[in-house]
Amino acid sequence: MKLHDFQPVADNNTEEKKTSVADDESKRWRKGKGAAHRVEERAQAAYSYILEGGTRIQIAQKIVSRFNCSLRTAHDDYKRAMQLLREEQTGTREELLNQLQALRLATVQRALKRGHYQTVATLLGDMGRVIGEAAPEQLALQVPTLDIRIENENQSQ
């Protein structure tokens, strides 16, 4: 019988010896945060550093020193933070546009009651530009053009 073919067998009086992480759950490291949580934490830190100001390299260096990660990982976290910022700005912009339109509409109603027609015209023009009604391409199509050509005759009389 070979030495490595021998399998330990537990008898009734002894317990099987647990030697690896696979055999013994108590040896498994279960404390601390998972990798996904650490990535999210670094991205949130990068986001806050972006809002504080600084260049991309400065922010990446702050992430490296705070989280003890590689510079490449810090740049990846910076990219994630910029994506979060873009998504937030897109959502915020839409909300702000809706709020501005509501304020303009309320102001138009008040200006009409008071007879301030120039204010109404200005506000309605602004509202039209927001929804794309008066886009430069559309205005260019509406304006007629006049072409005048003067042909130079040769003086060969």
PDB file of C-alpha atoms in Angstrom:
ATOM      1  CA  MET A   1       0.000   0.000   0.000  1.00  0.00           C
ATOM      2  CA  LYS A   2       1.302   3.424  -0.943  1.00  0.00           C
ATOM      3  CA  LEU A   3       1.558   6.156   1.619  1.00  0.00           C
ATOM      4  CA  HIS A   4      -0.552   8.725  -0.231  1.00  0.00           C
ATOM      5  CA  ASP A   5      -3.368   6.222  -0.906  1.00  0.00           C
ATOM      6  CA  PHE A   6      -4.082   5.952   2.788  1.00  0.00           C
ATOM      7  CA  GLN A   7      -7.311   7.675   3.763  1.00  0.00           C
ATOM      8  CA  PRO A   8      -7.884   8.564   7.420  1.00  0.00           C
ATOM      9  CA  VAL A   9     -10.943   6.829   8.715  1.00  0.00           C
ATOM     10  CA  ALA A  10     -12.738   8.080  11.764  1.00  0.00           C
ATOM     11  CA  ASP A  11     -13.719   5.481  14.253  1.00  0.00           C
ATOM     12  CA  ASN A  12     -16.389   5.902  16.831  1.00  0.00           C
ATOM     13  CA  ASN A  13     -14.056   7.246  19.517  1.00  0.00           C
ATOM     14  CA  THR A  14     -12.077   9.829  17.544  1.00  0.00           C
ATOM     15  CA  GLU A  15     -13.158  12.782  15.510  1.00  0.00           C
ATOM     16  CA  GLU A  16     -11.945  13.285  11.939  1.00  0.00           C
ATOM     17  CA  LYS A  17      -9.174  15.872  11.846  1.00  0.00           C
ATOM     18  CA  LYS A  18     -10.093  19.001   9.902  1.00  0.00           C
ATOM     19  CA  THR A  19      -7.054  20.305   8.114  1.00  0.00           C
ATOM     20  CA  SER A  20      -8.205  22.668   5.390  1.00  0.00           C
ATOM     21  CA  VAL A  21     -10.587  25.546   4.852  1.00  0.00           C
ATOM     22  CA  ALA A  22     -12.807  23.258   2.833  1.00  0.00           C
ATOM     23  CA  ASP A  23     -13.131  20.883   5.797  1.00  0.00           C
ATOM     24  CA  ASP A  24     -13.434  23.414   8.592  1.00  0.00           C
ATOM     25  CA  GLU A  25     -15.811  26.353   8.363  1.00  0.00           C
ATOM     26  CA  SER A  26     -14.251  27.990  11.406  1.00  0.00           C
ATOM     27  CA  LYS A  27     -11.092  28.531   9.357  1.00  0.00           C
ATOM     28  CA  ARG A  28     -12.942  30.464   6.691  1.00  0.00           C
ATOM     29  CA  TRP A  29     -12.552  34.218   6.808  1.00  0.00           C
ATOM     30  CA  ARG A  30     -16.045  35.639   7.073  1.00  0.00           C
ATOM     31  CA  LYS A  31     -15.371  38.952   8.722  1.00  0.00           C
ATOM     32  CA  GLY A  32     -15.076  42.283   6.953  1.00  0.00           C
ATOM     33  CA  LYS A  33     -16.594  43.634   3.816  1.00  0.00           C
ATOM     34  CA  GLY A  34     -16.911  41.839   0.508  1.00  0.00           C
ATOM     35  CA  ALA A  35     -15.077  42.899  -2.620  1.00  0.00           C
ATOM     36  CA  ALA A  36     -18.132  44.517  -4.190  1.00  0.00           C
ATOM     37  CA  HIS A  37     -18.704  46.558  -1.054  1.00  0.00           C
ATOM     38  CA  ARG A  38     -15.079  47.749  -1.072  1.00  0.00           C
ATOM     39  CA  VAL A  39     -15.356  48.776  -4.737  1.00  0.00           C
ATOM     40  CA  GLU A  40     -18.502  50.746  -3.973  1.00  0.00           C
ATOM     41  CA  GLU A  41     -16.868  52.378  -0.950  1.00  0.00           C
ATOM     42  CA  ARG A  42     -13.867  53.475  -3.034  1.00  0.00           C
ATOM     43  CA  ALA A  43     -16.143  54.820  -5.780  1.00  0.00           C
ATOM     44  CA  GLN A  44     -18.122  56.823  -3.212  1.00  0.00           C
ATOM     45  CA  ALA A  45     -14.885  58.216  -1.791  1.00  0.00           C
ATOM     46  CA  ALA A  46     -13.757  59.167  -5.311  1.00  0.00           C
ATOM     47  CA  TYR A  47     -17.128  60.849  -5.851  1.00  0.00           C
ATOM     48  CA  SER A  48     -16.681  62.961  -2.724  1.00  0.00           C
ATOM     49  CA  TYR A  49     -13.117  63.845  -3.766  1.00  0.00           C
ATOM     50  CA  ILE A  50     -14.413  64.927  -7.192  1.00  0.00           C
ATOM     51  CA  LEU A  51     -16.916  67.238  -5.522  1.00  0.00           C
ATOM     52  CA  GLU A  52     -14.124  68.692  -3.358  1.00  0.00           C
ATOM     53  CA  GLY A  53     -12.109  69.472  -6.465  1.00  0.00           C
ATOM     54  CA  GLY A  54      -8.745  68.458  -7.801  1.00  0.00           C
ATOM     55  CA  THR A  55      -7.296  66.743 -10.816  1.00  0.00           C
ATOM     56  CA  ARG A  56      -7.853  63.120 -11.724  1.00  0.00           C
ATOM     57  CA  ILE A  57      -4.324  62.214 -10.630  1.00  0.00           C
ATOM     58  CA  GLN A  58      -4.704  63.974  -7.270  1.00  0.00           C
ATOM     59  CA  ILE A  59      -7.965  62.160  -6.608  1.00  0.00           C
ATOM     60  CA  ALA A  60      -6.446  58.816  -7.615  1.00  0.00           C
ATOM     61  CA  GLN A  61      -3.527  59.443  -5.240  1.00  0.00           C
ATOM     62  CA  LYS A  62      -5.944  60.164  -2.388  1.00  0.00           C
ATOM     63  CA  ILE A  63      -7.747  56.876  -3.080  1.00  0.00           C
ATOM     64  CA  VAL A  64      -4.446  54.968  -3.179  1.00  0.00           C
ATOM     65  CA  SER A  65      -3.308  56.411   0.153  1.00  0.00           C
ATOM     66  CA  ARG A  66      -6.678  55.927   1.862  1.00  0.00           C
ATOM     67  CA  PHE A  67      -7.509  52.401   0.651  1.00  0.00           C
ATOM     68  CA  ASN A  68      -4.016  51.017  -0.041  1.00  0.00           C
ATOM     69  CA  CYS A  69      -4.904  49.923  -3.579  1.00  0.00           C
ATOM     70  CA  SER A  70      -3.084  50.212  -6.899  1.00  0.00           C
ATOM     71  CA  LEU A  71      -3.109  53.370  -8.988  1.00  0.00           C
ATOM     72  CA  ARG A  72      -4.934  51.540 -11.786  1.00  0.00           C
ATOM     73  CA  THR A  73      -7.668  50.497  -9.348  1.00  0.00           C
ATOM     74  CA  ALA A  74      -7.922  54.100  -8.181  1.00  0.00           C
ATOM     75  CA  HIS A  75      -8.376  55.277 -11.769  1.00  0.00           C
ATOM     76  CA  ASP A  76     -11.089  52.642 -12.279  1.00  0.00           C
ATOM     77  CA  ASP A  77     -12.813  53.919  -9.141  1.00  0.00           C
ATOM     78  CA  TYR A  78     -12.552  57.448 -10.513  1.00  0.00           C
ATOM     79  CA  LYS A  79     -14.290  56.287 -13.704  1.00  0.00           C
ATOM     80  CA  ARG A  80     -17.082  54.721 -11.641  1.00  0.00           C
ATOM     81  CA  ALA A  81     -17.474  57.938  -9.668  1.00  0.00           C
ATOM     82  CA  MET A  82     -17.650  60.008 -12.862  1.00  0.00           C
ATOM     83  CA  GLN A  83     -20.349  57.680 -14.191  1.00  0.00           C
ATOM     84  CA  LEU A  84     -22.313  58.156 -10.962  1.00  0.00           C
ATOM     85  CA  LEU A  85     -21.898  61.909 -11.300  1.00  0.00           C
ATOM     86  CA  ARG A  86     -23.134  61.861 -14.915  1.00  0.00           C
ATOM     87  CA  GLU A  87     -26.192  59.818 -13.958  1.00  0.00           C
ATOM     88  CA  GLU A  88     -26.978  62.126 -11.072  1.00  0.00           C
ATOM     89  CA  GLN A  89     -26.547  65.252 -13.188  1.00  0.00           C
ATOM     90  CA  THR A  90     -28.832  63.863 -15.884  1.00  0.00           C
ATOM     91  CA  GLY A  91     -31.562  63.158 -13.343  1.00  0.00           C
ATOM     92  CA  THR A  92     -31.073  66.492 -11.606  1.00  0.00           C
ATOM     93  CA  ARG A  93     -31.152  68.368 -14.914  1.00  0.00           C
ATOM     94  CA  GLU A  94     -34.491  66.852 -15.878  1.00  0.00           C
ATOM     95  CA  GLU A  95     -35.960  67.721 -12.486  1.00  0.00           C
ATOM     96  CA  LEU A  96     -34.649  71.278 -12.716  1.00  0.00           C
ATOM     97  CA  LEU A  97     -36.068  71.721 -16.213  1.00  0.00           C
ATOM     98  CA  ASN A  98     -39.480  70.599 -14.981  1.00  0.00           C
ATOM     99  CA  GLN A  99     -39.305  72.983 -12.026  1.00  0.00           C
ATOM    100  CA  LEU A 100     -38.242  75.879 -14.252  1.00  0.00           C
ATOM    101  CA  GLN A 101     -41.074  75.206 -16.671  1.00  0.00           C
ATOM    102  CA  ALA A 102     -43.584  75.152 -13.804  1.00  0.00           C
ATOM    103  CA  LEU A 103     -42.230  78.448 -12.464  1.00  0.00           C
ATOM    104  CA  ARG A 104     -42.383  80.026 -15.920  1.00  0.00           C
ATOM    105  CA  LEU A 105     -45.957  78.879 -16.372  1.00  0.00           C
ATOM    106  CA  ALA A 106     -46.985  80.326 -13.004  1.00  0.00           C
ATOM    107  CA  THR A 107     -45.203  83.596 -13.836  1.00  0.00           C
ATOM    108  CA  VAL A 108     -46.933  83.754 -17.221  1.00  0.00           C
ATOM    109  CA  GLN A 109     -50.323  83.446 -15.532  1.00  0.00           C
ATOM    110  CA  ARG A 110     -49.490  86.231 -13.055  1.00  0.00           C
ATOM    111  CA  ALA A 111     -48.080  88.462 -15.810  1.00  0.00           C
ATOM    112  CA  LEU A 112     -51.235  87.980 -17.907  1.00  0.00           C
ATOM    113  CA  LYS A 113     -53.441  88.996 -14.976  1.00  0.00           C
ATOM    114  CA  ARG A 114     -51.392  92.177 -14.532  1.00  0.00           C
ATOM    115  CA  GLY A 115     -51.187  92.956 -18.241  1.00  0.00           C
ATOM    116  CA  HIS A 116     -47.403  92.531 -18.588  1.00  0.00           C
ATOM    117  CA  TYR A 117     -47.492  91.212 -22.135  1.00  0.00           C
ATOM    118  CA  GLN A 118     -43.791  91.692 -22.896  1.00  0.00           C
ATOM    119  CA  THR A 119     -42.929  89.469 -19.913  1.00  0.00           C
ATOM    120  CA  VAL A 120     -45.404  86.865 -21.156  1.00  0.00           C
ATOM    121  CA  ALA A 121     -43.861  86.918 -24.630  1.00  0.00           C
ATOM    122  CA  THR A 122     -40.353  86.490 -23.205  1.00  0.00           C
ATOM    123  CA  LEU A 123     -41.355  83.627 -20.930  1.00  0.00           C
ATOM    124  CA  LEU A 124     -43.254  81.828 -23.681  1.00  0.00           C
ATOM    125  CA  GLY A 125     -40.217  82.182 -25.947  1.00  0.00           C
ATOM    126  CA  ASP A 126     -38.044  80.656 -23.210  1.00  0.00           C
ATOM    127  CA  MET A 127     -40.488  77.788 -22.754  1.00  0.00           C
ATOM    128  CA  GLY A 128     -40.493  77.171 -26.499  1.00  0.00           C
ATOM    129  CA  ARG A 129     -36.701  77.023 -26.607  1.00  0.00           C
ATOM    130  CA  VAL A 130     -36.643  74.475 -23.773  1.00  0.00           C
ATOM    131  CA  ILE A 131     -38.935  72.102 -25.630  1.00  0.00           C
ATOM    132  CA  GLY A 132     -37.066  72.691 -28.890  1.00  0.00           C
ATOM    133  CA  GLU A 133     -39.799  74.652 -30.607  1.00  0.00           C
ATOM    134  CA  ALA A 134     -37.501  77.430 -31.773  1.00  0.00           C
ATOM    135  CA  ALA A 135     -34.427  75.393 -32.624  1.00  0.00           C
ATOM    136  CA  PRO A 136     -32.010  77.208 -34.978  1.00  0.00           C
ATOM    137  CA  GLU A 137     -32.460  74.504 -37.614  1.00  0.00           C
ATOM    138  CA  GLN A 138     -36.221  75.070 -37.668  1.00  0.00           C
ATOM    139  CA  LEU A 139     -35.834  78.853 -37.775  1.00  0.00           C
ATOM    140  CA  ALA A 140     -33.443  78.530 -40.706  1.00  0.00           C
ATOM    141  CA  LEU A 141     -36.054  76.558 -42.629  1.00  0.00           C
ATOM    142  CA  GLN A 142     -38.740  79.192 -42.004  1.00  0.00           C
ATOM    143  CA  VAL A 143     -36.753  82.233 -43.158  1.00  0.00           C
ATOM    144  CA  PRO A 144     -37.008  82.862 -46.890  1.00  0.00           C
ATOM    145  CA  THR A 145     -33.803  83.468 -48.780  1.00  0.00           C
ATOM    146  CA  LEU A 146     -33.193  85.886 -51.605  1.00  0.00           C
ATOM    147  CA  ASP A 147     -30.346  85.213 -54.020  1.00  0.00           C
ATOM    148  CA  ILE A 148     -29.192  87.994 -56.335  1.00  0.00           C
ATOM    149  CA  ARG A 149     -26.629  87.269 -58.999  1.00  0.00           C
ATOM    150  CA  ILE A 150     -24.973  89.860 -61.115  1.00  0.00           C
ATOM    151  CA  GLU A 151     -23.334  88.552 -64.208  1.00  0.00           C
ATOM    152  CA  ASN A 152     -20.362  90.472 -65.401  1.00  0.00           C
ATOM    153  CA  GLU A 153     -20.588  91.060 -69.139  1.00  0.00           C
ATOM    154  CA  ASN A 154     -17.439  91.260 -71.169  1.00  0.00           C
ATOM    155  CA  GLN A 155     -16.892  94.679 -72.679  1.00  0.00           C
ATOM    156  CA  SER A 156     -16.469  93.355 -76.171  1.00  0.00           C
ATOM    157  CA  GLN A 157     -18.808  95.642 -78.101  1.00  0.00           C
TER     158      GLN A 157
END
